[in-house]
Coordinates of N, CA and C in Angstrom, one line a residue:
M11 N 0.8 -1.3 0.1 CA 0.0 -0.1 0.1 C 0.8 1.1 -0.2
M12 N 1.7 1.4 0.6 CA 2.6 2.5 1.0 C 3.5 2.5 -0.2
T13 N 4.0 1.1 -0.9 CA 4.8 1.6 -1.9 C 4.0 2.0 -3.2
S14 N 2.7 1.7 -3.3 CA 2.2 2.1 -4.4 C 1.8 3.7 -4.2
I15 N 1.4 4.1 -3.0 CA 1.2 5.7 -2.6 C 2.5 6.3 -3.2
A16 N 3.7 5.8 -2.7 CA 4.8 6.3 -3.1 C 5.4 6.4 -4.7
E17 N 4.9 5.2 -5.1 CA 5.1 5.4 -6.6 C 4.3 6.4 -7.4
R18 N 3.0 6.4 -7.1 CA 2.0 7.2 -7.7 C 2.7 8.8 -7.4
Y19 N 3.2 9.2 -6.2 CA 3.5 10.3 -5.7 C 4.8 10.6 -6.8
F20 N 5.7 9.7 -7.0 CA 7.0 10.1 -7.8 C 6.4 10.1 -9.1
T21 N 5.6 9.4 -9.8 CA 5.1 9.5 -11.1 C 4.5 10.9 -11.0
L22 N 3.7 11.4 -10.5 CA 2.8 12.5 -10.6 C 3.9 14.1 -10.5
R23 N 4.8 13.8 -9.6 CA 5.9 14.9 -9.4 C 6.5 15.0 -10.6
K24 N 6.7 13.7 -11.4 CA 7.8 13.8 -12.5 C 6.9 14.5 -13.8
K25 N 5.8 14.2 -13.8 CA 4.7 14.7 -14.6 C 4.6 16.0 -14.7
L26 N 4.4 16.4 -13.3 CA 4.2 18.1 -13.1 C 5.5 18.6 -13.5
F27 N 6.7 18.0 -13.3 CA 8.0 18.8 -13.6 C 8.1 18.9 -15.2
E28 N 7.7 17.9 -15.9 CA 8.0 17.8 -17.3 C 7.1 18.3 -18.0
W29 N 5.7 18.7 -17.3 CA 4.6 19.0 -18.5 C 5.0 20.6 -18.9
P30 N 5.1 21.5 -18.0 CA 5.3 22.8 -18.6 C 6.6 23.0 -19.6
R31 N 7.5 21.9 -19.4 CA 8.6 22.1 -20.1 C 8.3 21.5 -22.0
A32 N 7.1 20.5 -21.9 CA 7.0 19.9 -23.0 C 5.8 20.9 -23.9
Q33 N 5.4 22.1 -23.3 CA 4.2 22.6 -23.9 C 4.5 23.5 -25.0
P34 N 3.8 23.6 -26.2 CA 4.0 24.3 -27.4 C 4.4 25.9 -26.7
L35 N 4.7 26.5 -27.6 CA 5.3 28.0 -27.2 C 4.1 28.9 -26.8
L36 N 3.1 28.9 -27.6 CA 1.9 29.7 -26.8 C 1.6 29.6 -25.4
N37 N 1.7 28.0 -25.2 CA 1.3 27.4 -23.7 C 2.3 28.0 -22.8
K38 N 3.4 28.1 -23.2 CA 4.6 28.4 -22.3 C 4.5 30.1 -22.3
L39 N 4.1 30.7 -23.2 CA 4.2 32.2 -22.9 C 2.9 32.2 -21.9
A40 N 2.0 31.8 -22.1 CA 0.8 31.7 -21.2 C 1.0 31.5 -19.7
L41 N 1.8 30.4 -19.5 CA 2.4 30.1 -18.4 C 3.3 31.2 -17.7
S42 N 4.1 31.6 -18.7 CA 5.0 32.7 -18.0 C 4.3 33.8 -17.5
F43 N 3.0 34.1 -18.2 CA 2.4 35.2 -17.8 C 1.7 35.1 -16.5
A44 N 1.2 33.6 -16.1 CA 0.8 33.3 -14.9 C 1.6 33.4 -13.9
V45 N 2.9 33.1 -14.1 CA 3.8 33.2 -13.0 C 4.2 34.5 -12.8
A46 N 4.2 35.3 -13.9 CA 4.4 37.0 -13.7 C 3.3 37.2 -12.6
A47 N 2.0 36.9 -13.0 CA 1.0 37.5 -12.3 C 1.0 37.0 -11.0
L48 N 1.5 35.8 -10.6 CA 1.6 35.2 -9.1 C 2.6 36.1 -8.7
T49 N 3.8 36.5 -9.3 CA 4.8 37.5 -8.7 C 4.0 38.7 -8.3
G50 N 3.3 39.2 -9.2 CA 2.8 40.6 -8.8 C 1.7 40.5 -7.6
V51 N 1.0 39.2 -7.5 CA 0.3 39.2 -6.2 C 1.1 39.1 -5.1
L52 N 2.2 38.3 -4.9 CA 3.0 38.3 -4.0 C 3.7 39.6 -3.5
A53 N 3.8 40.2 -4.5 CA 4.5 41.7 -4.2 C 3.7 42.6 -3.6
Q54 N 2.3 42.4 -3.4 CA 1.5 43.2 -2.6 C 1.6 42.9 -1.0
I55 N 2.4 41.7 -0.8 CA 2.9 41.3 0.6 C 3.9 42.4 0.8
K56 N 3.4 43.4 1.3 CA 4.6 44.6 1.3 C 4.6 45.4 2.5
F57 N 5.8 45.6 3.2 CA 5.7 46.4 4.4 C 7.4 47.3 4.3
Y58 N 7.6 48.3 5.2 CA 8.8 48.6 5.3 C 9.3 48.5 6.7
L59 N 10.5 48.5 6.5 CA 11.4 48.0 8.1 C 12.1 49.6 8.3
P60 N 12.5 50.0 9.4 CA 12.8 51.2 9.7 C 14.3 51.5 9.0
G61 N 14.6 52.7 8.5 CA 15.8 53.0 7.9 C 16.3 52.5 6.7
T62 N 15.4 52.0 5.9 CA 15.7 51.6 4.6 C 14.2 52.1 3.5
P63 N 14.9 52.5 2.3 CA 13.8 52.5 1.2 C 13.2 51.3 0.7
V64 N 13.7 50.1 0.8 CA 13.3 49.0 0.2 C 12.3 48.5 1.0
P65 N 11.2 47.9 0.4 CA 10.1 47.3 1.3 C 10.6 45.7 1.5
V66 N 10.1 45.2 2.4 CA 10.0 43.8 2.5 C 8.8 43.2 1.7
T67 N 9.0 42.3 0.7 CA 7.7 41.6 0.0 C 7.7 40.2 -0.2
G68 N 6.7 39.8 -0.8 CA 6.8 38.3 -0.8 C 7.2 37.7 -2.2
Q69 N 7.2 38.7 -3.3 CA 7.6 38.3 -4.4 C 8.7 37.5 -4.7
T70 N 9.8 37.5 -3.8 CA 11.0 36.7 -3.9 C 10.8 35.4 -4.0
F71 N 9.9 34.9 -3.3 CA 9.5 33.2 -3.3 C 9.1 33.1 -4.7
A72 N 8.3 33.6 -5.4 CA 7.8 33.5 -6.7 C 8.8 33.6 -7.6
V73 N 10.0 34.3 -7.3 CA 11.2 34.4 -8.1 C 11.9 33.3 -8.2
L74 N 12.0 32.8 -6.9 CA 13.0 31.6 -6.6 C 12.4 30.3 -7.1
I75 N 11.1 30.2 -7.3 CA 10.6 29.0 -7.6 C 10.2 29.2 -9.3
S76 N 10.1 30.2 -9.9 CA 9.6 30.3 -11.3 C 10.2 29.4 -12.1
G77 N 11.7 29.6 -12.0 CA 12.7 28.9 -13.0 C 12.3 27.3 -12.9
V78 N 12.1 26.9 -11.5 CA 11.9 25.6 -11.4 C 10.5 25.1 -11.9
A79 N 9.5 25.9 -11.6 CA 8.3 25.4 -12.4 C 8.1 25.4 -13.7
L80 N 8.9 26.2 -14.3 CA 8.8 26.4 -15.8 C 10.0 26.1 -16.7
G81 N 11.0 25.9 -16.0 CA 12.2 25.7 -16.5 C 13.2 26.8 -16.7
A82 N 14.4 26.8 -17.0 CA 15.3 28.0 -16.7 C 14.8 29.4 -17.6
W83 N 14.8 29.1 -18.9 CA 14.4 30.2 -19.7 C 13.1 30.7 -19.7
W84 N 12.0 29.8 -19.4 CA 10.7 30.3 -19.1 C 10.4 31.0 -17.9
G85 N 11.2 30.5 -16.9 CA 11.1 31.4 -15.4 C 11.5 32.6 -15.8
G86 N 12.8 32.7 -16.3 CA 13.2 34.1 -16.6 C 12.4 34.9 -17.4
V87 N 11.8 34.2 -18.6 CA 10.7 35.0 -19.4 C 9.6 35.4 -18.4
S88 N 9.0 34.9 -17.5 CA 8.0 35.4 -16.5 C 8.4 36.4 -16.0
Q89 N 9.6 36.6 -15.3 CA 10.2 37.9 -14.7 C 10.3 38.8 -15.6
L90 N 10.6 38.7 -16.7 CA 10.7 39.7 -17.8 C 9.4 40.3 -18.1
F91 N 8.4 39.1 -18.2 CA 7.0 39.9 -18.1 C 6.4 40.7 -17.2
Y92 N 7.0 40.2 -15.9 CA 6.7 40.9 -14.7 C 7.1 42.6 -14.8
I93 N 8.3 42.5 -15.2 CA 9.1 43.6 -15.1 C 8.5 44.8 -16.6
V94 N 8.5 44.2 -17.5 CA 7.9 44.9 -18.8 C 6.6 45.3 -18.8
L95 N 5.7 44.4 -18.5 CA 4.4 44.8 -18.3 C 3.9 45.8 -17.2
G96 N 4.8 45.5 -16.0 CA 4.7 46.5 -14.9 C 5.1 48.0 -15.4
I97 N 6.3 48.1 -16.2 CA 6.6 49.1 -16.7 C 5.4 49.8 -17.6
A98 N 4.9 49.1 -18.3 CA 3.9 49.4 -19.2 C 2.6 49.6 -18.6
G99 N 2.3 49.6 -17.4 CA 1.3 49.9 -16.9 C 0.5 49.2 -15.9
V100 N 0.8 47.7 -16.0 CA 0.1 46.9 -15.2 C 0.5 46.9 -13.8
P101 N -0.6 47.4 -12.8 CA -0.2 47.9 -11.3 C 0.1 46.4 -10.4
W102 N 1.1 45.8 -10.9 CA 1.5 44.9 -10.0 C 2.8 44.7 -9.4
F103 N 3.5 45.9 -9.5 CA 4.7 46.1 -8.6 C 4.0 46.6 -7.3
A104 N 5.3 46.0 -6.4 CA 4.7 46.4 -4.7 C 3.8 47.5 -4.5
G105 N 2.8 47.2 -3.6 CA 1.8 48.4 -3.5 C 1.3 49.0 -4.8
L106 N 0.7 47.9 -5.5 CA 0.0 48.3 -6.7 C 0.5 49.4 -7.7
N107 N 1.7 49.5 -7.6 CA 2.6 50.6 -8.4 C 2.9 50.0 -9.8
S108 N 3.1 50.8 -10.6 CA 3.5 50.6 -12.1 C 4.4 51.7 -12.7
G109 N 4.7 51.5 -13.9 CA 5.7 52.3 -14.6 C 7.0 52.4 -14.4
V110 N 7.8 53.1 -15.3 CA 9.3 53.0 -15.7 C 10.1 53.6 -14.3
A111 N 9.2 54.3 -13.4 CA 9.9 54.8 -12.4 C 10.3 53.7 -11.2
A112 N 9.5 52.6 -11.3 CA 9.9 51.6 -10.6 C 11.3 50.9 -10.8
L113 N 11.7 50.7 -12.0 CA 13.1 50.4 -12.4 C 14.0 51.2 -12.2
F114 N 14.0 52.7 -12.0 CA 15.0 53.7 -11.6 C 15.0 54.1 -10.3
G115 N 13.9 53.5 -9.5 CA 13.7 53.8 -7.9 C 15.0 52.9 -7.2
P116 N 14.9 52.9 -6.0 CA 15.6 52.0 -5.0 C 15.4 50.8 -5.0
T117 N 14.5 50.2 -5.7 CA 14.3 49.0 -5.9 C 14.6 48.2 -7.4
G118 N 15.0 49.1 -8.3 CA 15.1 48.5 -9.7 C 16.0 47.5 -9.9
G119 N 17.1 47.7 -9.1 CA 18.1 46.9 -9.3 C 17.8 45.0 -8.6
Y120 N 16.5 45.3 -7.8 CA 16.2 44.0 -7.3 C 15.4 43.4 -8.5
L121 N 14.7 44.2 -9.1 CA 14.0 43.9 -10.2 C 14.7 43.1 -11.4
V122 N 15.8 43.8 -11.8 CA 16.7 43.1 -12.8 C 17.3 41.9 -12.2
G123 N 17.6 41.7 -11.1 CA 18.2 40.4 -10.3 C 16.9 39.5 -10.3
F124 N 15.6 39.7 -10.2 CA 14.6 38.6 -10.3 C 15.0 37.7 -11.7
V125 N 15.1 38.2 -12.9 CA 15.2 38.0 -14.0 C 16.3 36.9 -13.9
V126 N 17.6 37.2 -13.8 CA 18.9 36.6 -13.8 C 18.8 35.6 -12.7
A127 N 18.1 35.6 -11.4 CA 17.9 34.5 -10.4 C 17.1 33.5 -10.6
S128 N 16.2 33.9 -11.6 CA 15.1 32.6 -12.0 C 15.6 31.9 -13.1
L129 N 16.5 32.6 -14.0 CA 17.4 31.8 -15.1 C 18.3 30.8 -14.5
F130 N 19.2 31.4 -13.2 CA 20.0 30.4 -12.7 C 19.4 29.3 -11.9
V131 N 18.3 29.7 -10.9 CA 17.9 28.5 -10.2 C 17.3 27.5 -11.1
G132 N 16.5 27.9 -12.2 CA 16.0 27.1 -13.1 C 16.9 26.2 -13.8
R133 N 17.8 27.0 -14.5 CA 18.9 26.3 -15.3 C 19.8 25.1 -14.3
Y134 N 20.2 25.5 -13.0 CA 20.9 24.8 -12.2 C 19.8 23.5 -11.9
I135 N 18.5 23.7 -11.5 CA 17.9 22.5 -11.1 C 17.4 21.6 -12.3
D136 N 17.4 22.0 -13.4 CA 17.2 21.4 -14.4 C 18.2 20.3 -14.8
I137 N 19.7 20.8 -14.9 CA 20.6 20.1 -15.2 C 21.5 19.2 -13.9
H138 N 21.0 19.6 -12.7 CA 21.5 18.9 -11.4 C 20.5 18.2 -11.0
P139 N 20.0 17.1 -11.1 CA 19.1 16.5 -10.2 C 19.4 16.3 -8.6
K140 N 20.7 16.2 -8.6 CA 21.1 16.3 -6.9 C 20.6 17.4 -6.2
A141 N 20.7 18.7 -7.1 CA 20.3 20.0 -6.4 C 18.8 20.0 -6.0
R142 N 18.0 19.0 -6.4 CA 16.8 19.1 -5.8 C 16.3 18.4 -4.7
N143 N 17.2 17.9 -3.9 CA 17.2 17.6 -2.7 C 17.2 19.0 -1.6
F144 N 16.8 18.9 -0.6 CA 16.4 20.3 0.5 C 17.8 20.8 0.6
F145 N 18.8 20.4 1.1 CA 20.0 21.2 1.4 C 20.8 21.6 0.5
P146 N 20.8 20.8 -0.8 CA 21.5 21.3 -1.9 C 20.7 22.6 -2.7
A147 N 19.4 22.3 -2.4 CA 18.6 23.5 -2.9 C 18.5 24.6 -2.3
V148 N 18.8 24.4 -0.9 CA 18.8 25.8 -0.1 C 20.1 26.4 -0.6
V149 N 21.3 25.6 -0.8 CA 22.5 26.4 -1.5 C 22.5 27.2 -2.5
V150 N 21.6 26.5 -3.6 CA 21.2 27.1 -4.9 C 20.3 28.5 -4.7
V151 N 19.4 28.2 -4.0 CA 18.4 29.5 -3.9 C 18.8 30.4 -3.2
M152 N 19.7 30.1 -1.9 CA 20.6 31.3 -1.3 C 21.5 32.0 -2.1
F153 N 22.3 31.2 -3.0 CA 23.3 32.0 -3.8 C 22.4 33.0 -4.8
A154 N 21.3 32.1 -5.3 CA 20.5 33.4 -6.0 C 20.0 34.6 -5.3
A155 N 19.5 34.3 -4.5 CA 18.8 35.7 -3.4 C 19.9 36.5 -3.1
S156 N 21.3 35.7 -2.7 CA 22.2 36.7 -2.2 C 23.2 37.2 -3.2
A157 N 23.8 36.4 -4.1 CA 24.9 36.8 -4.8 C 24.2 37.4 -6.0
I158 N 23.0 37.2 -6.5 CA 22.6 37.7 -7.6 C 21.4 39.0 -7.3
V159 N 20.3 38.6 -6.6 CA 19.3 39.7 -6.2 C 20.0 40.7 -5.2
Y160 N 20.6 40.4 -4.3 CA 21.3 41.5 -3.5 C 22.3 42.2 -4.0
A161 N 23.1 41.6 -5.0 CA 24.3 42.3 -5.8 C 23.7 43.4 -6.7
T162 N 22.5 43.0 -7.3 CA 21.9 44.0 -8.5 C 21.3 45.0 -7.7
G163 N 20.9 44.7 -6.5 CA 20.0 45.5 -5.8 C 21.0 46.7 -5.3
L164 N 21.9 46.0 -4.7 CA 23.0 47.1 -4.1 C 23.7 48.0 -5.1
V165 N 23.7 47.6 -6.1 CA 24.5 48.4 -7.1 C 23.4 49.6 -7.8
N166 N 22.3 49.1 -8.1 CA 21.3 50.2 -8.1 C 20.9 51.0 -7.1
L167 N 21.0 50.5 -6.0 CA 20.6 51.3 -4.5 C 21.8 52.4 -4.4
W168 N 22.7 52.0 -4.5 CA 24.1 53.1 -4.7 C 24.1 54.2 -5.7
L169 N 23.6 53.6 -7.0 CA 23.5 54.6 -7.9 C 22.4 55.5 -7.8
W170 N 21.1 55.0 -7.1 CA 20.2 55.8 -6.7 C 20.4 57.0 -5.7
F171 N 21.1 56.6 -5.0 CA 21.4 57.6 -3.9 C 22.4 58.6 -4.5
G172 N 23.4 58.0 -5.2 CA 24.3 59.0 -5.7 C 23.8 59.9 -7.0
L173 N 23.2 59.2 -7.7 CA 22.9 60.1 -9.2 C 21.4 61.0 -8.9
F174 N 20.6 60.5 -8.2 CA 19.3 61.0 -7.9 C 19.0 61.9 -6.8
N175 N 19.9 61.3 -5.7 CA 19.4 62.0 -4.4 C 20.9 62.6 -4.0
K176 N 21.8 62.8 -4.8 CA 23.0 63.4 -4.4 C 23.7 63.2 -3.2
Q177 N 23.5 61.6 -2.7 CA 24.0 61.6 -1.4 C 25.1 60.3 -1.5
S178 N 26.3 60.6 -0.9 CA 27.3 59.7 -0.6 C 27.0 58.5 0.4
I179 N 26.9 57.4 0.0 CA 26.9 56.4 1.3 C 27.8 55.3 1.3
S180 N 28.1 54.9 2.7 CA 29.2 53.8 2.7 C 28.7 52.5 2.2
F181 N 29.6 51.5 2.0 CA 29.2 50.2 1.7 C 28.5 49.7 3.1
A182 N 28.9 50.0 4.2 CA 28.3 49.6 5.5 C 26.9 50.2 5.5
Q183 N 26.6 51.3 5.0 CA 25.2 51.8 5.0 C 24.3 51.2 4.1
L184 N 25.1 51.0 2.6 CA 24.2 50.2 1.7 C 23.7 48.7 2.5
L185 N 24.7 48.0 3.0 CA 24.3 46.7 3.6 C 23.0 46.8 4.5
Q186 N 23.3 47.9 5.3 CA 22.1 48.2 6.5 C 20.8 48.3 5.8
M187 N 20.9 49.1 4.7 CA 19.7 49.6 4.1 C 19.2 48.4 3.2
G188 N 20.1 47.8 2.3 CA 19.5 46.7 1.3 C 19.8 45.4 1.5
V189 N 20.6 45.0 2.7 CA 20.5 43.6 2.8 C 20.1 43.1 4.2
L190 N 20.8 43.9 5.2 CA 20.7 43.3 6.8 C 19.3 43.1 7.2
P191 N 18.4 44.2 7.0 CA 17.1 44.0 7.5 C 16.3 42.9 6.9
F192 N 16.5 42.4 5.6 CA 15.6 41.5 5.2 C 16.3 40.2 5.2
I193 N 17.3 39.6 5.8 CA 17.7 38.5 6.0 C 16.9 37.4 6.7
P194 N 16.2 37.8 7.7 CA 15.4 36.8 8.4 C 14.1 36.5 7.3
G195 N 13.6 37.5 6.6 CA 12.4 37.0 5.8 C 13.0 36.2 4.8
D196 N 14.2 36.7 4.3 CA 14.7 35.8 3.1 C 15.2 34.2 3.4
L197 N 15.7 34.1 4.6 CA 16.0 33.0 5.0 C 14.7 31.9 5.1
F198 N 13.6 32.5 5.5 CA 12.3 31.8 5.5 C 12.0 31.6 4.0
K199 N 11.9 32.5 3.2 CA 11.6 32.2 1.8 C 12.6 31.3 1.3
I200 N 13.8 31.1 1.3 CA 14.6 30.3 0.7 C 14.5 29.0 1.3
A201 N 14.3 28.7 2.6 CA 13.9 27.4 3.1 C 12.4 27.1 2.4
L202 N 11.4 27.8 2.1 CA 10.3 27.6 1.5 C 10.7 26.9 0.4
A203 N 11.1 27.9 -0.2 CA 11.6 27.5 -1.8 C 12.1 26.1 -1.9
A204 N 13.2 25.9 -1.1 CA 14.0 24.5 -1.0 C 12.8 23.5 -0.9
L205 N 12.3 23.6 0.2 CA 11.2 22.7 0.6 C 10.2 22.3 -0.7
T206 N 9.8 23.4 -1.6 CA 9.1 23.1 -2.8 C 9.8 22.6 -3.6
I207 N 10.9 22.9 -3.7 CA 11.9 22.0 -4.8 C 11.8 20.8 -4.3
K208 N 12.5 20.4 -3.1 CA 12.4 18.8 -2.7 C 11.3 18.2 -3.0
T209 N 10.1 19.0 -2.6 CA 9.0 18.1 -2.8 C 8.4 18.1 -4.1
L210 N 8.5 18.8 -4.9 CA 7.7 18.6 -6.4 C 8.7 18.4 -7.5
T211 N 9.8 18.3 -7.4 CA 10.7 17.9 -8.6 C 11.2 16.4 -8.3
P212 N 11.3 15.8 -9.7 CA 11.9 14.3 -9.5 C 13.4 14.3 -9.2
K213 N 13.7 13.1 -8.9 CA 15.0 12.9 -8.4 C 15.8 12.0 -9.4
E214 N 17.1 11.7 -9.3 CA 17.9 10.9 -10.1 C 17.1 9.5 -10.1
Y215 N 16.8 8.9 -9.0 CA 16.3 7.6 -8.9 C 15.0 7.2 -9.5
E216 N 14.4 8.4 -10.0 CA 13.1 8.1 -10.6 C 12.9 7.7 -12.0

């Protein structure tokens, strides 16, 4: 009985993993738009912490699993849809905002990092089945969240202060505003993304 349930579970998650990757072009575009919309919905989970112009949002979770759900390239396309359509006027940036100002504001670098992070996680998970277990997945999504999203976010935040606000800030101040307040929440989202990867992706033995 238990063996039968496990086999059905393994079969189902393999089908769920392969299904988006086997779809024709129009279906992949539709799925990418759906994930972009999910990113927009989670972006509305938003609040500010003291001392930083960058809000805490829920959209990072959607970014981290988008490449896993759709495959590397189409996960990246979903985040590109999110940015381009948001700039074009779809009010799904954090706080129901839209427009090009979001790209050049204090959070613009994080938006760019979303595309790269989704591409990285999706590609790595696609070609490395061992990374689909919990602890390896934690390492992968943590790298995406820190080395990619934080890096692009900090560069843009530094430029935003220097070019638009004419303020010179130190690297320590950048970390205080653009990284340190978000670590507890991001650790939770990283663990949740890794658990999702562990639960929903096929492993080498399947």
